[in-house]
Structures are given as structure tokens and as C-alpha cells.
Amino acid sequence: MLMQISEPGQTPEPHQRKLAVGIDLGTTNSLVATVRNGSAQTLADIDGNHLLPSVVYYGENARIDVGEQALTQASGDPRNTLLSVKRLMGRSYTDVAGEESVIKSPYELLDLGQDMVKVRTRAGDLSPVQVSSEILKSLGQRAEESLGGELTGVVITVPAYFDDAQRQATKDAAKIAGLNVLRLLNEPTAAAVAYGLDQQDEVAIAVFDLGGGTFDVSVLQLTKGVFEVLSTGGDSALGGDDFDHALAQWFVAENKIVSLDMFQQRNLLTAARQAKEALSSEAEVQIGLGDVSLTLSRHQFNDLVDPLIDKAIRACKRALRDAKLRNDDIHNVVMVGGSTRVPRVRERVAEWFGREPLVDLDPDKVVALGAALQADQLVGNRSGDEMLLLDVIPLSLGLETMGGLTEKVIHRNTTIPVAMAQEFTTFKDGQTGMTIHVVQGERELVEDCRSLARFELQGIPPMVAGAARIKVTFQVDADGLLRVRAREESTGSESRIEVKPAYGLSDTDIADMLQQSWASALDDKEARALREQQVEAEALLQALSAAMLKDGEAMLSESEQAELLAKMEALHHEREQGTAASIARHIEIVGKGSEVFAERRMDASINQALAGRRVDEI
Ligand code: ADP
Ligand code: MG
């Protein structure tokens, strides 16, 4: 996403400070944070809780509870208590049907084919977008109450691996909640920002995020204020819950317990979780169920969870391999997620990466804190010389080529800053000028894309069609400013233009354009093939007409001329009215039909070249 940028040096007066927050919309818990007195801090609800459980309860009489209150309903009315809906965002039933956590979820999912899955509740069939919007609304209200004013904008974090549909779903949820999304930010990037790593020049960072049910590892590369996600990995079924289970199993085995009812199971898991969390700061704990109680040392606990940590380390290995880095290339390891409080996790991570991970910030809050810093910057509360994090361009940038086709030069999602060049050539013999038409969009036809700018390149030396080499360079700098330069290589004649592609294009425009591009991908392919054949036919007809005019009478008999002209006529007709395939067929017919003519012209030009020259000159 490209961001608009405030003028440097225009830091608003303190009383003009705009209210902006960062939101970590988590699978288990969500948070909201803001920058106050120069530092980022999370905001608590009236009871002093910072974490809002990501749970929505749809009760009787259209009552909706969010967070802790909703959680208390979980056991009583599981079908209407929606947990972990983040896993459903932007995904279809078939996308999620196989996932263990989804199979285990106690609410009913609706299979809507290609469309996003919905949840059946007493409040109707709800999209995960609507459910998430309740969580966002609640956080937005919390922020407005504690900051005492209306929010200008929010930054919402999403996992780095979220695809376009999942990101769009998140944005839609925010829109429904009445929030103005300044941008979505990758969770690992936010964590790195919270530690101020974006102020460094060039570093490789690993973000190790071990939450309740999921493990994500991301390898980031920071170059002059631009974060690039080099790789992501992890395990969507590995987290603190598994630690709890390991502990519970140990308890069952130690006590030779044969069976537990649902109620006991739940209690045991709760006890296991409490014991685990206590062990993060104590050397040993008591764990009990009914009148049975056992002592568990941290040492014993480490043995129980080591196999689980092994899994996480293996995922780190894979992520580094995908990023083509070695563990000693990593400058910083950022710890995120409640389960990184487990001392054994920290030890093992430090050992494997060969450096101490960053743990000073609360691992539950670090993502929200980074998002808050970014939000503050985006609304212009920070000084202009601080660099903005710009990551990728939202829509492809390209040029119009013959036949109204687009040729992409920089593809969508390319990290900026970036410069890319491509060579183009002339279409007609003797062509000395060229219009460069810069367009943005995913579609194949120029008319379906957005026109950004047009400019002329003059001074191309006259040459046969296709001989000139015109190098067109697209450069997008860190401010999102596009510069296009066209240069004819033999003479060096050059023209250039600056365009701002992000201007005036709202997110809905972007979404619409993307949606259209998917919907019409097939149409586009056919249209493109047709245009290509039309262009080729045109080029062939032009070249052949010129040759006929010059040498036709001299080199071809009358009947040969008539035959070739008839074939050209037919091609011309197909070019106007035929399909890609029929034009291609006629191009071949004309090509074959003009072979004799071409040979004779070739011979003639060789003879001409040789005429009057001595043999030893050749
Ligand atoms: P998620 O990213 O899935 O929303 P969190 O990052 O909030 O989850 O992490 C939740 C997990 O962290 C739970 O398994 C919880 O038991 C664990 N956790 C929280 N505090 C501690 C602690 N002090 N020691 C060990 N584990 C903890
Ligand atoms: Mg998390």
C-alpha cells in the first residue's frame, strides 16, 4: 500500500495532535494502543484490562457481548459464542474445513462455495467480517473514551502471510466498525517497529511469534526504512495450548487417571495453564484437580515442552532457508506472543540463533505498540524527517503497447523503492517519435486500467520497424513517487515524467479494480490474444504493402501479384472481424504466400550489395 505523506517539517502543534491508534486484531486476544507523551502504550478498559479476548457472543434480544463478557458465555452457549474468527477471515469453507481448530470449534459453519464462509447464529448467518467488526468497534470505543475524542485513523495489524482476500476482509471489518484504516501493517513488521528497529539502516530480523494456538515466524529485511518480508513460516497448530495439554497429560499419567468427564477436562486444562504461567516466574508449582495435587518443577516442565519447542525451531530453520539466510545473518530476534514468556522458549531460541532475543517489551503488547507508532506517524504527529514504512505498490504499473494492451513493468506487491527497465521498439519503419502512456492496474487492456500519464519521446533515428531500442525505466522511490524515463539507446535522446500513482485512488477503487481483474481474467486473456494477432496482422500487411509497392511489379508475375493481394485482402478482412485463431491462420497463409517474393527480394538486395565490389572486399 502506498501512503500519502505529509510535508516535511509540518509537525502539528500539540493541541492539533490527531488521535490515532494501532490495533492488534488477534486470534485469541486483541489490543489497542496509542502514542502518548512520546511513547506508545496500550489502552485499558474501565476494569484495567488491556487484552480484549477476541470473542463475540450473540445473545437473546439482539444483545451482543464482546471480550471477557462474551467469554463467560462460552461454556453455556457455545453455538453463539464466536471464538477465533480470525481464522475464517477472507476464506471459503473449503479453505478452512480441514483445519483442526476449525473442526473443533463449537459453532456451525456454512459452506457457501467460493464465497467467504459464514457462521450460523441466533442473530442470523454472520460473516467473520461482521464478527470481527464488533471486536474492532469495541476497541475503537475504548480508544475514543480514554483519549477523549474522535479517532482520525487506525493501523490494524495482520499476519504477514495474509493474502489479499484476508487483508480485504480485515479492512472491510474496520469499515463496518466505522474506523478509518490508515493502513494494514504486517504483525512482524509492527513488532520490529515497536523495538525501533526501523531506525536502523540495514538489518535482517527474525520475528518469533508463539501465541496460544499458533506459531508464526517471519524473516524481515530492512533496507533504508523499507521492510521486506523475505519469508514466513510456522505451524498453525502449535502454541501455548499445546503446552497446557502436555502438562495435563503428564498429570493424568502421573496419577494413573483412567477417565475424565468434560467438566474435569476443562478444569484440568485451566489448572495446567495456570501452573504453566506460574512456572515462568517460579521454580516449581503445585497443580491440582479435586483432591489430587502434584508438584511440578520447571525442570520437569522443560522436558515436557521441549518436543514442542523443537517443532518451532524446525519451522525457523525452514523460514531461514526460504529467506536464503543463515542463522548468524540475523541481527535481531524479536519475541512476540504470550508463550514466549516461557523461559525454556527463550533459552532455546537464544541458543539456536546464537544471540539473545529481544524481550524487553511485553510480548502480548509489542504488535499493538508498533502499530500505534506507525499510526501516529501516518496522521502526521511525528516530525517529517522520520522515514515512513512503505512496503509494496498496490497495483501494477506498466505501459500501453500496440493494440491497446498493457505491458506491466513493475508488478503489484513489488517492494519499493524499486527501479525496473524494459526495452520497447518502434512499430513502423522510419518512426521517429513515440507516445509513452503510463497505466496502473491488473487488467490486460489499457481501457480497463487507470491512465496515469502520457508523454512523448522524440528524436528516434529513422530505422526499420523493430530495430530501435527504447529503454523505459520505471522508478518508484520510498515516497511512492513514480518517475518514468524513456531513452533511445543509440542517440541517447531521452524524456521523462513524474507521476504519483497513489493519488486519488481510494482503497475501494483498488479493491474494485482487483476484483474486476480476477473476474475478467479469462475475458482478458482472450482479448489479449486477439489484440496481439491484430497487431501482428497489421505489421505484416504494412510491411508487405510497402514491399509490393516498391518491388511487386518488378519481381512478381501478374498472377503471382493477384494471388498474394487476394491473400492480403483476406487477412485484412480477418483482422477486422476474425477471432485470434482465424487471424493467426491467415497470417500464416500470407506468410507462406509471400515466401517466393521475399526470397527474390533478398537475392536482389544481395546482388545489389555485391555489385561493383571486388571479391577480396567481401
Ligand atoms: P494469540 O496470539 O493466539 O492471540 P497470545 O499471544 O495472547 O495468543 O498468547 C496466549 C498464550 O500465552 C496462552 O497459551 C497463554 O497461556 C500463554 N501465556 C501468557 N502468559 C504466560 C506466561 N506468563 N507464561 C507462559 N505462558 C503464558
Ligand atoms: Mg498473537
PDB file of C-alpha atoms and ligand atoms in Angstrom, residues 24-31 51-52 54 84 86-87 187 209-216 238-244 272-281 301 336-343 345 362-365, ligand 1:
ATOM      1  CA  ASP A  24      -3.662  -5.805  17.084  1.00  0.00           C
ATOM      2  CA  LEU A  25      -6.636  -7.856  15.940  1.00  0.00           C
ATOM      3  CA  GLY A  26      -5.551 -11.234  17.298  1.00  0.00           C
ATOM      4  CA  THR A  27      -6.921 -14.732  17.065  1.00  0.00           C
ATOM      5  CA  THR A  28      -7.205 -15.089  20.829  1.00  0.00           C
ATOM      6  CA  ASN A  29      -6.780 -11.551  22.133  1.00  0.00           C
ATOM      7  CA  SER A  30      -6.901  -8.073  20.671  1.00  0.00           C
ATOM      8  CA  LEU A  31      -5.408  -4.804  21.860  1.00  0.00           C
ATOM      9  CA  LEU A  51      -6.224  -7.556  26.480  1.00  0.00           C
ATOM     10  CA  LEU A  52      -9.656  -7.913  24.943  1.00  0.00           C
ATOM     11  CA  SER A  54     -11.345 -11.856  20.598  1.00  0.00           C
ATOM     12  CA  SER A  84     -11.055 -17.398  16.793  1.00  0.00           C
ATOM     13  CA  LYS A  86      -9.709 -14.528  12.553  1.00  0.00           C
ATOM     14  CA  ARG A  87      -9.031 -17.961  11.124  1.00  0.00           C
ATOM     15  CA  GLU A 187       2.359  -8.161  12.549  1.00  0.00           C
ATOM     16  CA  ASP A 209       5.561 -15.281  17.491  1.00  0.00           C
ATOM     17  CA  LEU A 210       4.325 -18.079  19.723  1.00  0.00           C
ATOM     18  CA  GLY A 211       0.760 -17.431  20.821  1.00  0.00           C
ATOM     19  CA  GLY A 212      -1.993 -19.609  22.250  1.00  0.00           C
ATOM     20  CA  GLY A 213      -2.789 -21.737  19.236  1.00  0.00           C
ATOM     21  CA  THR A 214      -0.412 -20.705  16.502  1.00  0.00           C
ATOM     22  CA  PHE A 215       3.246 -20.229  15.834  1.00  0.00           C
ATOM     23  CA  ASP A 216       4.457 -17.780  13.187  1.00  0.00           C
ATOM     24  CA  LEU A 238       1.315 -25.079  17.710  1.00  0.00           C
ATOM     25  CA  GLY A 239       1.102 -22.796  20.712  1.00  0.00           C
ATOM     26  CA  GLY A 240       0.634 -22.387  24.434  1.00  0.00           C
ATOM     27  CA  ASP A 241      -2.478 -24.588  24.313  1.00  0.00           C
ATOM     28  CA  ASP A 242      -0.221 -27.498  23.410  1.00  0.00           C
ATOM     29  CA  PHE A 243       1.939 -26.743  26.443  1.00  0.00           C
ATOM     30  CA  ASP A 244      -1.219 -26.940  28.554  1.00  0.00           C
ATOM     31  CA  ALA A 272      -2.419 -26.688  33.680  1.00  0.00           C
ATOM     32  CA  ARG A 273      -2.436 -23.269  32.118  1.00  0.00           C
ATOM     33  CA  GLN A 274      -2.182 -21.533  35.468  1.00  0.00           C
ATOM     34  CA  ALA A 275       0.653 -23.818  36.513  1.00  0.00           C
ATOM     35  CA  LYS A 276       2.482 -23.174  33.238  1.00  0.00           C
ATOM     36  CA  GLU A 277       2.154 -19.419  33.546  1.00  0.00           C
ATOM     37  CA  ALA A 278       3.296 -19.501  37.179  1.00  0.00           C
ATOM     38  CA  LEU A 279       6.343 -21.550  36.201  1.00  0.00           C
ATOM     39  CA  SER A 280       7.526 -18.665  34.054  1.00  0.00           C
ATOM     40  CA  SER A 281       8.466 -16.845  37.250  1.00  0.00           C
ATOM     41  CA  PHE A 301       8.160 -28.816  32.664  1.00  0.00           C
ATOM     42  CA  VAL A 336       6.064 -11.929  20.265  1.00  0.00           C
ATOM     43  CA  GLY A 337       3.148 -13.798  21.846  1.00  0.00           C
ATOM     44  CA  GLY A 338       2.335 -14.844  25.390  1.00  0.00           C
ATOM     45  CA  SER A 339       4.119 -18.178  25.135  1.00  0.00           C
ATOM     46  CA  THR A 340       7.491 -16.547  24.600  1.00  0.00           C
ATOM     47  CA  ARG A 341       7.343 -15.770  28.327  1.00  0.00           C
ATOM     48  CA  VAL A 342       8.190 -19.396  28.952  1.00  0.00           C
ATOM     49  CA  PRO A 343      11.876 -19.264  29.969  1.00  0.00           C
ATOM     50  CA  VAL A 345      11.386 -20.986  24.881  1.00  0.00           C
ATOM     51  CA  ASP A 362       5.588  -7.157  26.773  1.00  0.00           C
ATOM     52  CA  PRO A 363       5.232  -9.915  24.150  1.00  0.00           C
ATOM     53  CA  ASP A 364       1.440  -9.582  24.243  1.00  0.00           C
ATOM     54  CA  LYS A 365       1.580  -5.887  23.504  1.00  0.00           C
TER      55      LYS A 365
HETATM   56  P1  ADP B   1      -2.639 -15.358  20.398  1.00  0.00           P
HETATM   57  O1  ADP B   1      -1.535 -14.784  19.582  1.00  0.00           O
HETATM   58  O2  ADP B   1      -3.003 -16.750  19.969  1.00  0.00           O
HETATM   59  O3  ADP B   1      -3.809 -14.453  20.476  1.00  0.00           O
HETATM   60  P2  ADP B   1      -1.230 -14.730  22.860  1.00  0.00           P
HETATM   61  O4  ADP B   1      -0.064 -14.140  22.216  1.00  0.00           O
HETATM   62  O5  ADP B   1      -2.113 -13.839  23.659  1.00  0.00           O
HETATM   63  O6  ADP B   1      -2.117 -15.593  21.898  1.00  0.00           O
HETATM   64  O7  ADP B   1      -0.685 -15.896  23.809  1.00  0.00           O
HETATM   65  C1  ADP B   1      -1.526 -16.678  24.586  1.00  0.00           C
HETATM   66  C2  ADP B   1      -0.727 -17.802  25.186  1.00  0.00           C
HETATM   67  O8  ADP B   1       0.333 -17.280  26.009  1.00  0.00           O
HETATM   68  C3  ADP B   1      -1.547 -18.700  26.075  1.00  0.00           C
HETATM   69  O9  ADP B   1      -1.247 -20.057  25.796  1.00  0.00           O
HETATM   70  C4  ADP B   1      -1.065 -18.333  27.477  1.00  0.00           C
HETATM   71  O10 ADP B   1      -1.172 -19.407  28.394  1.00  0.00           O
HETATM   72  C5  ADP B   1       0.378 -18.006  27.218  1.00  0.00           C
HETATM   73  N1  ADP B   1       0.941 -17.198  28.303  1.00  0.00           N
HETATM   74  C6  ADP B   1       0.525 -16.000  28.742  1.00  0.00           C
HETATM   75  N2  ADP B   1       1.282 -15.595  29.785  1.00  0.00           N
HETATM   76  C7  ADP B   1       2.194 -16.566  30.009  1.00  0.00           C
HETATM   77  C8  ADP B   1       3.245 -16.745  30.954  1.00  0.00           C
HETATM   78  N3  ADP B   1       3.499 -15.849  31.895  1.00  0.00           N
HETATM   79  N4  ADP B   1       3.977 -17.875  30.869  1.00  0.00           N
HETATM   80  C9  ADP B   1       3.714 -18.802  29.933  1.00  0.00           C
HETATM   81  N5  ADP B   1       2.745 -18.699  29.030  1.00  0.00           N
HETATM   82  C10 ADP B   1       1.986 -17.593  29.061  1.00  0.00           C
END
